[in-house]
mmCIF file of C-alpha atoms and ligand atoms in Angstrom:
data_model
loop_
_atom_site.group_PDB
_atom_site.id
_atom_site.type_symbol
_atom_site.label_atom_id
_atom_site.label_comp_id
_atom_site.label_asym_id
_atom_site.label_seq_id
_atom_site.Cartn_x
_atom_site.Cartn_y
_atom_site.Cartn_z
ATOM 1 C CA UNK H 1 30.171 -26.352 13.955
ATOM 2 C CA UNK H 2 30.135 -29.575 12.634
ATOM 3 C CA UNK H 3 31.107 -30.738 9.085
ATOM 4 C CA UNK H 4 29.547 -32.386 5.927
ATOM 5 C CA UNK H 5 27.245 -30.799 3.753
ATOM 6 C CA UNK H 6 24.198 -28.606 4.452
ATOM 7 C CA UNK H 7 21.064 -28.492 2.413
ATOM 8 C CA UNK H 8 19.243 -24.918 2.554
ATOM 9 C CA UNK H 9 15.649 -25.201 0.583
ATOM 10 C CA UNK H 10 15.090 -21.191 -0.580
ATOM 11 C CA UNK H 11 12.572 -19.192 -2.067
ATOM 12 C CA UNK H 12 13.666 -15.585 -2.973
ATOM 13 C CA UNK H 13 14.579 -12.878 -0.169
ATOM 14 C CA UNK H 14 14.556 -14.402 3.102
ATOM 15 C CA UNK H 15 15.918 -17.585 1.985
ATOM 16 C CA UNK H 16 18.641 -15.744 0.129
ATOM 17 C CA UNK H 17 19.698 -13.732 3.161
ATOM 18 C CA UNK H 18 19.872 -16.739 5.599
ATOM 19 C CA UNK H 19 22.024 -18.566 2.470
ATOM 20 C CA UNK H 20 24.385 -16.054 1.981
ATOM 21 C CA UNK H 21 24.869 -16.279 6.229
ATOM 22 C CA UNK H 22 25.380 -20.043 5.396
ATOM 23 C CA UNK H 23 27.380 -19.193 2.504
ATOM 24 C CA UNK H 24 30.071 -17.231 5.088
ATOM 25 C CA UNK H 25 30.419 -20.488 7.394
ATOM 26 C CA UNK H 26 33.184 -22.075 5.179
ATOM 27 C CA UNK H 27 31.182 -24.726 3.787
ATOM 28 C CA UNK H 28 32.179 -24.296 0.448
ATOM 29 C CA UNK H 29 30.480 -26.319 -2.242
ATOM 30 C CA UNK H 30 29.068 -28.129 0.504
ATOM 31 C CA UNK H 31 26.467 -25.361 0.851
ATOM 32 C CA UNK H 32 23.805 -26.857 -1.556
ATOM 33 C CA UNK H 33 21.155 -24.276 -1.727
ATOM 34 C CA UNK H 34 18.026 -25.659 -3.740
ATOM 35 C CA UNK H 35 15.389 -23.003 -5.098
ATOM 36 C CA UNK H 36 11.770 -22.929 -5.780
ATOM 37 C CA UNK H 37 10.890 -22.981 -9.299
ATOM 38 C CA UNK H 38 7.072 -22.513 -8.679
ATOM 39 C CA UNK H 39 7.865 -18.867 -9.429
ATOM 40 C CA UNK H 40 9.410 -19.488 -12.744
ATOM 41 C CA UNK H 41 7.282 -18.289 -15.924
ATOM 42 C CA UNK H 42 7.949 -17.055 -19.475
ATOM 43 C CA UNK H 43 7.333 -13.426 -20.145
ATOM 44 C CA UNK H 44 8.516 -11.680 -23.338
ATOM 45 C CA UNK H 45 9.922 -14.841 -24.884
ATOM 46 C CA UNK H 46 12.312 -15.428 -21.903
ATOM 47 C CA UNK H 47 12.180 -17.903 -19.173
ATOM 48 C CA UNK H 48 12.507 -16.058 -15.615
ATOM 49 C CA UNK H 49 13.340 -17.743 -12.443
ATOM 50 C CA UNK H 50 13.280 -14.823 -9.820
ATOM 51 C CA UNK H 51 14.359 -17.584 -6.635
ATOM 52 C CA UNK H 52 17.403 -18.724 -8.571
ATOM 53 C CA UNK H 53 18.222 -15.111 -9.530
ATOM 54 C CA UNK H 54 17.935 -13.669 -6.268
ATOM 55 C CA UNK H 55 19.841 -16.497 -4.776
ATOM 56 C CA UNK H 56 22.352 -16.034 -7.471
ATOM 57 C CA UNK H 57 22.326 -12.208 -6.763
ATOM 58 C CA UNK H 58 22.651 -12.447 -3.152
ATOM 59 C CA UNK H 59 25.412 -14.854 -3.237
ATOM 60 C CA UNK H 60 27.273 -12.404 -5.919
ATOM 61 C CA UNK H 61 27.239 -9.567 -4.181
ATOM 62 C CA UNK H 62 25.053 -8.404 -6.744
ATOM 63 C CA UNK H 63 21.580 -8.028 -5.381
ATOM 64 C CA UNK H 64 19.336 -4.752 -5.150
ATOM 65 C CA UNK H 65 18.947 -4.731 -1.411
ATOM 66 C CA UNK H 66 16.355 -2.477 -1.087
ATOM 67 C CA UNK H 67 13.953 -4.254 -3.596
ATOM 68 C CA UNK H 68 15.089 -7.511 -2.346
ATOM 69 C CA UNK H 69 15.220 -8.648 -6.323
ATOM 70 C CA UNK H 70 17.137 -7.917 -9.188
ATOM 71 C CA UNK H 71 20.625 -6.235 -9.329
ATOM 72 C CA UNK H 72 22.349 -3.356 -7.712
ATOM 73 C CA UNK H 73 22.834 -0.340 -9.953
ATOM 74 C CA UNK H 74 20.285 -1.580 -12.579
ATOM 75 C CA UNK H 75 19.529 0.213 -15.393
ATOM 76 C CA UNK H 76 16.116 0.515 -17.022
ATOM 77 C CA UNK H 77 16.357 1.732 -20.425
ATOM 78 C CA UNK H 78 14.972 -1.328 -22.113
ATOM 79 C CA UNK H 79 12.078 -1.224 -19.930
ATOM 80 C CA UNK H 80 11.170 2.484 -21.121
ATOM 81 C CA UNK H 81 12.006 1.545 -24.803
ATOM 82 C CA UNK H 82 9.231 -1.418 -23.991
ATOM 83 C CA UNK H 83 6.767 0.816 -22.476
ATOM 84 C CA UNK H 84 7.168 3.362 -25.375
ATOM 85 C CA UNK H 85 6.310 0.544 -28.240
ATOM 86 C CA UNK H 86 3.318 -0.258 -26.187
ATOM 87 C CA UNK H 87 5.133 -3.586 -24.882
ATOM 88 C CA UNK H 88 3.701 -5.238 -21.294
ATOM 89 C CA UNK H 89 5.458 -3.212 -18.513
ATOM 90 C CA UNK H 90 3.964 -4.546 -15.451
ATOM 91 C CA UNK H 91 6.831 -6.889 -14.678
ATOM 92 C CA UNK H 92 10.399 -4.917 -14.552
ATOM 93 C CA UNK H 93 13.543 -6.228 -16.370
ATOM 94 C CA UNK H 94 16.742 -4.363 -15.739
ATOM 95 C CA UNK H 95 19.278 -4.119 -18.432
ATOM 96 C CA UNK H 96 21.988 -5.853 -16.688
ATOM 97 C CA UNK H 97 19.011 -8.522 -15.579
ATOM 98 C CA UNK H 98 17.987 -8.934 -19.053
ATOM 99 C CA UNK H 99 21.538 -10.651 -19.834
ATOM 100 C CA UNK H 100 20.960 -13.456 -17.289
ATOM 101 C CA UNK H 101 17.271 -13.892 -18.798
ATOM 102 C CA UNK H 102 18.733 -13.807 -22.357
ATOM 103 C CA UNK H 103 21.477 -16.263 -21.748
ATOM 104 C CA UNK H 104 19.354 -18.666 -19.695
ATOM 105 C CA UNK H 105 16.533 -18.656 -21.880
ATOM 106 C CA UNK H 106 19.172 -19.344 -24.984
ATOM 107 C CA UNK H 107 20.814 -22.304 -23.063
ATOM 108 C CA UNK H 108 17.538 -23.826 -22.281
ATOM 109 C CA UNK H 109 16.079 -23.223 -26.176
ATOM 110 C CA UNK H 110 19.467 -25.332 -26.947
ATOM 111 C CA UNK H 111 18.658 -28.116 -24.858
ATOM 112 C CA UNK H 112 20.656 -27.211 -21.991
ATOM 113 C CA UNK H 113 19.050 -27.952 -18.651
ATOM 114 C CA UNK H 114 18.441 -25.265 -15.946
ATOM 115 C CA UNK H 115 20.973 -27.125 -13.815
ATOM 116 C CA UNK H 116 23.859 -26.576 -16.245
ATOM 117 C CA UNK H 117 22.893 -23.168 -17.048
ATOM 118 C CA UNK H 118 22.573 -22.142 -13.484
ATOM 119 C CA UNK H 119 26.162 -23.612 -12.798
ATOM 120 C CA UNK H 120 27.522 -21.898 -15.705
ATOM 121 C CA UNK H 121 26.289 -18.537 -14.225
ATOM 122 C CA UNK H 122 27.130 -19.378 -10.963
ATOM 123 C CA UNK H 123 30.658 -20.308 -11.490
ATOM 124 C CA UNK H 124 31.315 -17.141 -13.574
ATOM 125 C CA UNK H 125 29.817 -15.015 -10.708
ATOM 126 C CA UNK H 126 32.359 -16.850 -8.302
ATOM 127 C CA UNK H 127 29.699 -18.263 -6.253
ATOM 128 C CA UNK H 128 31.329 -21.076 -4.242
ATOM 129 C CA UNK H 129 28.305 -22.734 -3.034
ATOM 130 C CA UNK H 130 25.945 -24.719 -5.320
ATOM 131 C CA UNK H 131 23.044 -23.478 -6.163
ATOM 132 C CA UNK H 132 20.331 -25.278 -8.118
ATOM 133 C CA UNK H 133 16.809 -25.313 -9.249
ATOM 134 C CA UNK H 134 14.454 -27.673 -7.029
ATOM 135 C CA UNK H 135 13.754 -29.752 -10.567
ATOM 136 C CA UNK H 136 14.631 -29.385 -14.105
ATOM 137 C CA UNK H 137 11.573 -29.733 -15.066
ATOM 138 C CA UNK H 138 8.506 -27.176 -15.105
ATOM 139 C CA UNK H 139 6.604 -26.578 -12.049
ATOM 140 C CA UNK H 140 4.404 -23.147 -12.325
ATOM 141 C CA UNK H 141 2.521 -22.166 -9.107
ATOM 142 C CA UNK H 142 -0.953 -21.211 -9.341
ATOM 143 C CA UNK H 143 -2.857 -19.065 -6.831
ATOM 144 C CA UNK H 144 -6.289 -19.837 -6.400
ATOM 145 C CA UNK H 145 -8.272 -16.548 -5.379
ATOM 146 C CA UNK H 146 -11.899 -15.794 -5.110
ATOM 147 C CA UNK H 147 -11.272 -13.988 -8.474
ATOM 148 C CA UNK H 148 -10.410 -17.153 -10.293
ATOM 149 C CA UNK H 149 -6.906 -19.170 -10.660
ATOM 150 C CA UNK H 150 -3.867 -16.647 -11.061
ATOM 151 C CA UNK H 151 -0.445 -17.383 -12.366
ATOM 152 C CA UNK H 152 1.689 -16.647 -9.754
ATOM 153 C CA UNK H 153 3.809 -13.582 -11.117
ATOM 154 C CA UNK H 154 0.273 -12.411 -11.852
ATOM 155 C CA UNK H 155 -0.777 -12.233 -8.380
ATOM 156 C CA UNK H 156 2.484 -11.249 -6.943
ATOM 157 C CA UNK H 157 3.401 -8.609 -9.352
ATOM 158 C CA UNK H 158 0.710 -7.762 -11.414
ATOM 159 C CA UNK H 159 -2.236 -7.376 -9.223
ATOM 160 C CA UNK H 160 0.087 -6.656 -5.952
ATOM 161 C CA UNK H 161 -1.093 -9.574 -3.908
ATOM 162 C CA UNK H 162 -4.742 -8.173 -3.671
ATOM 163 C CA UNK H 163 -6.693 -10.966 -4.398
ATOM 164 C CA UNK H 164 -7.955 -13.443 -1.834
ATOM 165 C CA UNK H 165 -6.070 -16.404 -1.518
ATOM 166 C CA UNK H 166 -8.165 -19.719 -1.293
ATOM 167 C CA UNK H 167 -5.524 -22.300 -1.932
ATOM 168 C CA UNK H 168 -2.176 -23.046 -4.374
ATOM 169 C CA UNK H 169 -1.969 -25.542 -7.000
ATOM 170 C CA UNK H 170 1.893 -26.536 -8.544
ATOM 171 C CA UNK H 171 1.041 -27.048 -12.256
ATOM 172 C CA UNK H 172 3.492 -29.634 -13.500
ATOM 173 C CA UNK H 173 4.714 -31.300 -10.373
ATOM 174 C CA UNK H 174 3.146 -34.897 -10.413
ATOM 175 C CA UNK H 175 5.702 -35.237 -13.094
ATOM 176 C CA UNK H 176 8.713 -33.233 -12.090
ATOM 177 C CA UNK H 177 12.044 -35.035 -10.975
ATOM 178 C CA UNK H 178 13.546 -33.105 -8.418
ATOM 179 C CA UNK H 179 16.834 -32.003 -8.856
ATOM 180 C CA UNK H 180 19.382 -34.947 -8.884
ATOM 181 C CA UNK H 181 22.094 -33.148 -6.956
ATOM 182 C CA UNK H 182 19.520 -32.463 -4.246
ATOM 183 C CA UNK H 183 18.435 -36.035 -3.923
ATOM 184 C CA UNK H 184 21.653 -37.240 -3.773
ATOM 185 C CA UNK H 185 22.463 -34.775 -1.024
ATOM 186 C CA UNK H 186 19.650 -35.529 0.835
ATOM 187 C CA UNK H 187 21.004 -39.309 1.140
ATOM 188 C CA UNK H 188 24.585 -38.265 2.257
ATOM 189 C CA UNK H 189 25.792 -39.912 4.914
ATOM 190 C CA UNK H 190 27.617 -36.891 5.908
ATOM 191 C CA UNK H 191 24.662 -34.709 5.628
ATOM 192 C CA UNK H 192 24.646 -32.191 8.331
ATOM 193 C CA UNK H 193 21.636 -30.143 8.211
ATOM 194 C CA UNK H 194 18.304 -29.662 6.199
ATOM 195 C CA UNK H 195 17.700 -26.081 6.585
ATOM 196 C CA UNK H 196 14.136 -24.483 5.289
ATOM 197 C CA UNK H 197 15.076 -20.786 5.159
ATOM 198 C CA UNK H 198 12.523 -17.946 6.042
ATOM 199 C CA UNK H 199 10.448 -18.235 3.101
ATOM 200 C CA UNK H 200 7.027 -18.147 2.240
ATOM 201 C CA UNK H 201 5.878 -22.017 3.231
ATOM 202 C CA UNK H 202 3.155 -21.989 1.253
ATOM 203 C CA UNK H 203 4.420 -20.853 -2.467
ATOM 204 C CA UNK H 204 8.525 -20.869 -1.936
ATOM 205 C CA UNK H 205 8.972 -24.161 0.262
ATOM 206 C CA UNK H 206 5.862 -26.310 -0.265
ATOM 207 C CA UNK H 207 6.315 -26.831 -3.922
ATOM 208 C CA UNK H 208 9.802 -28.099 -2.932
ATOM 209 C CA UNK H 209 8.537 -30.227 -0.447
ATOM 210 C CA UNK H 210 5.567 -31.577 -3.203
ATOM 211 C CA UNK H 211 7.903 -33.059 -5.851
ATOM 212 C CA UNK H 212 7.601 -36.635 -5.620
ATOM 213 C CA UNK H 213 9.881 -38.300 -3.397
ATOM 214 C CA UNK H 214 11.112 -35.537 -1.425
ATOM 215 C CA UNK H 215 9.419 -35.635 1.710
ATOM 216 C CA UNK H 216 10.061 -39.460 1.920
ATOM 217 C CA UNK H 217 13.750 -39.096 1.357
ATOM 218 C CA UNK H 218 13.718 -35.701 3.663
ATOM 219 C CA UNK H 219 12.332 -38.146 6.141
ATOM 220 C CA UNK H 220 14.834 -40.612 5.854
ATOM 221 C CA UNK H 221 17.534 -37.968 5.514
ATOM 222 C CA UNK H 222 20.450 -39.049 8.325
ATOM 223 C CA UNK H 223 20.256 -35.152 9.551
ATOM 224 C CA UNK H 224 17.815 -32.949 11.048
ATOM 225 C CA UNK H 225 15.413 -30.381 9.684
ATOM 226 C CA UNK H 226 15.362 -27.179 10.906
ATOM 227 C CA UNK H 227 12.891 -24.002 9.924
ATOM 228 C CA UNK H 228 13.314 -20.867 10.473
ATOM 229 C CA UNK H 229 10.040 -19.046 11.065
ATOM 230 C CA UNK H 230 9.275 -16.317 8.222
ATOM 231 C CA UNK H 231 6.468 -15.050 10.515
ATOM 232 C CA UNK H 232 7.577 -12.370 13.316
ATOM 233 C CA UNK H 233 5.452 -10.874 15.460
ATOM 234 C CA UNK H 234 2.113 -11.511 13.523
ATOM 235 C CA UNK H 235 3.675 -10.516 10.547
ATOM 236 C CA UNK H 236 5.915 -11.654 7.476
ATOM 237 C CA UNK H 237 9.214 -9.581 6.789
ATOM 238 C CA UNK H 238 8.300 -9.038 3.339
ATOM 239 C CA UNK H 239 5.691 -10.606 1.064
ATOM 240 C CA UNK H 240 1.829 -11.959 1.221
ATOM 241 C CA UNK H 241 2.813 -14.793 3.729
ATOM 242 C CA UNK H 242 0.967 -13.214 6.916
ATOM 243 C CA UNK H 243 -1.714 -12.146 4.183
ATOM 244 C CA UNK H 244 -2.334 -15.576 3.118
ATOM 245 C CA UNK H 245 -2.252 -17.389 6.302
ATOM 246 C CA UNK H 246 -5.302 -15.151 7.210
ATOM 247 C CA UNK H 247 -7.008 -15.684 3.986
ATOM 248 C CA UNK H 248 -6.707 -19.278 4.274
ATOM 249 C CA UNK H 249 -7.911 -18.884 7.971
ATOM 250 C CA UNK H 250 -4.495 -19.761 10.039
ATOM 251 C CA UNK H 251 -3.517 -17.877 12.237
ATOM 252 C CA UNK H 252 -0.424 -15.580 11.222
ATOM 253 C CA UNK H 253 2.048 -16.540 13.810
ATOM 254 C CA UNK H 254 5.054 -18.197 14.196
ATOM 255 C CA UNK H 255 3.468 -21.371 15.957
ATOM 256 C CA UNK H 256 1.562 -22.103 12.932
ATOM 257 C CA UNK H 257 4.234 -22.067 10.263
ATOM 258 C CA UNK H 258 5.313 -24.875 12.549
ATOM 259 C CA UNK H 259 2.440 -26.521 12.572
ATOM 260 C CA UNK H 260 2.265 -26.620 8.755
ATOM 261 C CA UNK H 261 5.660 -28.157 8.338
ATOM 262 C CA UNK H 262 4.617 -30.146 11.430
ATOM 263 C CA UNK H 263 6.481 -33.669 11.866
ATOM 264 C CA UNK H 264 9.175 -32.696 8.953
ATOM 265 C CA UNK H 265 10.585 -30.857 11.330
ATOM 266 C CA UNK H 266 13.331 -31.271 14.058
ATOM 267 C CA UNK H 267 13.941 -28.017 15.338
ATOM 268 C CA UNK H 268 12.447 -24.419 14.630
ATOM 269 C CA UNK H 269 13.907 -20.949 15.212
ATOM 270 C CA UNK H 270 11.669 -18.341 16.214
ATOM 271 C CA UNK H 271 12.092 -14.452 17.126
ATOM 272 C CA UNK H 272 12.656 -13.176 20.316
ATOM 273 C CA UNK H 273 9.203 -11.434 19.896
ATOM 274 C CA UNK H 274 7.608 -14.524 19.752
ATOM 275 C CA UNK H 275 9.223 -16.292 22.816
ATOM 276 C CA UNK H 276 5.604 -17.105 24.030
ATOM 277 C CA UNK H 277 5.408 -19.392 21.273
ATOM 278 C CA UNK H 278 8.445 -21.764 22.056
ATOM 279 C CA UNK H 279 6.489 -23.944 24.824
ATOM 280 C CA UNK H 280 3.708 -24.546 22.011
ATOM 281 C CA UNK H 281 6.515 -25.548 19.605
ATOM 282 C CA UNK H 282 8.160 -28.130 22.005
ATOM 283 C CA UNK H 283 4.851 -29.230 22.505
ATOM 284 C CA UNK H 284 4.826 -30.388 18.641
ATOM 285 C CA UNK H 285 7.701 -32.405 19.368
ATOM 286 C CA UNK H 286 9.907 -29.774 17.624
ATOM 287 C CA UNK H 287 12.600 -28.177 19.365
ATOM 288 C CA UNK H 288 12.389 -24.433 19.630
ATOM 289 C CA UNK H 289 15.328 -21.825 19.925
ATOM 290 C CA UNK H 290 14.543 -18.264 20.338
ATOM 291 C CA UNK H 291 17.011 -15.852 18.864
ATOM 292 C CA UNK H 292 17.226 -12.680 16.560
ATOM 293 C CA UNK H 293 15.602 -13.510 13.112
ATOM 294 C CA UNK H 294 15.249 -10.450 11.458
ATOM 295 C CA UNK H 295 18.395 -10.241 9.052
ATOM 296 C CA UNK H 296 19.114 -6.516 8.810
ATOM 297 C CA UNK H 297 22.919 -6.850 8.546
ATOM 298 C CA UNK H 298 25.416 -9.286 7.305
ATOM 299 C CA UNK H 299 26.439 -10.029 10.912
ATOM 300 C CA UNK H 300 22.943 -10.825 11.250
ATOM 301 C CA UNK H 301 22.430 -13.039 8.781
ATOM 302 C CA UNK H 302 25.775 -14.865 9.544
ATOM 303 C CA UNK H 303 24.747 -15.128 13.447
ATOM 304 C CA UNK H 304 21.581 -16.773 12.398
ATOM 305 C CA UNK H 305 23.290 -19.365 9.853
ATOM 306 C CA UNK H 306 25.755 -20.302 12.952
ATOM 307 C CA UNK H 307 22.883 -20.849 15.350
ATOM 308 C CA UNK H 308 20.830 -23.039 13.106
ATOM 309 C CA UNK H 309 23.793 -25.272 11.947
ATOM 310 C CA UNK H 310 24.292 -25.354 15.920
ATOM 311 C CA UNK H 311 20.850 -26.368 16.771
ATOM 312 C CA UNK H 312 20.907 -28.977 13.881
ATOM 313 C CA UNK H 313 24.135 -30.123 15.596
ATOM 314 C CA UNK H 314 22.550 -30.689 18.689
ATOM 315 C CA UNK H 315 19.902 -32.132 17.102
ATOM 316 C CA UNK H 316 22.001 -34.743 15.285
ATOM 317 C CA UNK H 317 23.929 -36.186 18.179
HETATM 318 N N1 FO1 M 1 8.964 -8.209 -7.877
HETATM 319 C C1 FO1 M 1 8.139 -7.226 -8.174
HETATM 320 O O1 FO1 M 1 7.476 -6.706 -6.553
HETATM 321 N N2 FO1 M 1 7.891 -6.354 -9.028
HETATM 322 C C2 FO1 M 1 8.798 -6.550 -10.248
HETATM 323 O O2 FO1 M 1 8.679 -5.859 -11.104
HETATM 324 C C3 FO1 M 1 9.576 -7.650 -10.296
HETATM 325 C C4 FO1 M 1 10.680 -8.086 -11.199
HETATM 326 C C5 FO1 M 1 11.683 -9.032 -11.209
HETATM 327 C C6 FO1 M 1 12.360 -9.210 -12.343
HETATM 328 C C7 FO1 M 1 13.476 -10.296 -12.185
HETATM 329 C C8 FO1 M 1 13.647 -11.044 -10.727
HETATM 330 O O3 FO1 M 1 14.388 -12.019 -10.882
HETATM 331 C C9 FO1 M 1 12.354 -10.873 -10.000
HETATM 332 C C10 FO1 M 1 11.653 -9.606 -10.092
HETATM 333 N N3 FO1 M 1 10.957 -9.570 -9.033
HETATM 334 C C11 FO1 M 1 9.894 -8.518 -9.007
HETATM 335 C C12 FO1 M 1 10.463 -10.321 -7.803
HETATM 336 C C13 FO1 M 1 9.656 -11.761 -8.262
HETATM 337 O O4 FO1 M 1 8.189 -11.362 -8.407
HETATM 338 C C14 FO1 M 1 9.549 -12.820 -6.787
HETATM 339 O O5 FO1 M 1 8.648 -13.633 -7.721
HETATM 340 C C15 FO1 M 1 9.284 -12.301 -5.635
HETATM 341 O O6 FO1 M 1 10.210 -11.659 -5.129
HETATM 342 C C16 FO1 M 1 8.644 -13.987 -4.665
HETATM 343 O O7 FO1 M 1 10.026 -14.326 -4.673
#
């Protein structure tokens, strides 16, 4: 295994699983997980940051593994009371999860940055890796659909990803600054790897890549870029990535994900089930690695993380 910092770009569930694997490789605070904030929204007066929180709960060992979001052993008395009072109940906030949203919203309203409040929370939870939002400025993903534009959580949770997608806008992105530790790490001469985790390319990773200056900083970074396919045998492990690809007129394949990232990539990790696409990935000038990408156990997460860094090591030499 190489030395030096590792940057992992992450959305929610799939990204958090690989980030957990990476956090078991003795990187300590040399692991920098950059979380998408395009899913964030203001709800019931609270600032909710689902991807940041999914990564935080996962690395703290607190996540609900069956749902993929929120905390394990959660209580739902707040939601029951909210419903009784006629409040909006389409987005589920667990009793313990609510503590994080309340703390964060209070800190933000006092002028603290999202980075600072996230750092305070992750330290308190004993997380060694650094988890940062992609930006301290608000960026909000709007899903363009045949029914009109929808704010991301309205599309995802309220409307259960049913509307047909035609494109995406990231409101606020042109004026958003990429998070400072992220940019510093990208120019670190010791940087070992930039890992694009198996999160949704369109709504989890693209908002990070489209921040002003990020693509050029990644291109100029001294480390290889390795992505793990979120699509296995034509299906997304979780979430609407495959459905979105079909609606956008793309094949829902691992190869199409590699093509989507294109020149940015040096390496691409596909599942055994997609072995037949490895040559086509290589023909794009991207080194393919075929392995088990479906992360069922902690061992799967750690093994995949190790293989991703080994591939980066080969590509970096
Ligand atoms: N996802 C759902 O499908 N339904 C919910 O009610 C829901 C609540 C929720 C609360 C806090 C949180 O951090 C995440 C939550 N998510 C919920 C997940 C969220 O919508 C994520 O944006 C997606 O998982 C995409 O990453």
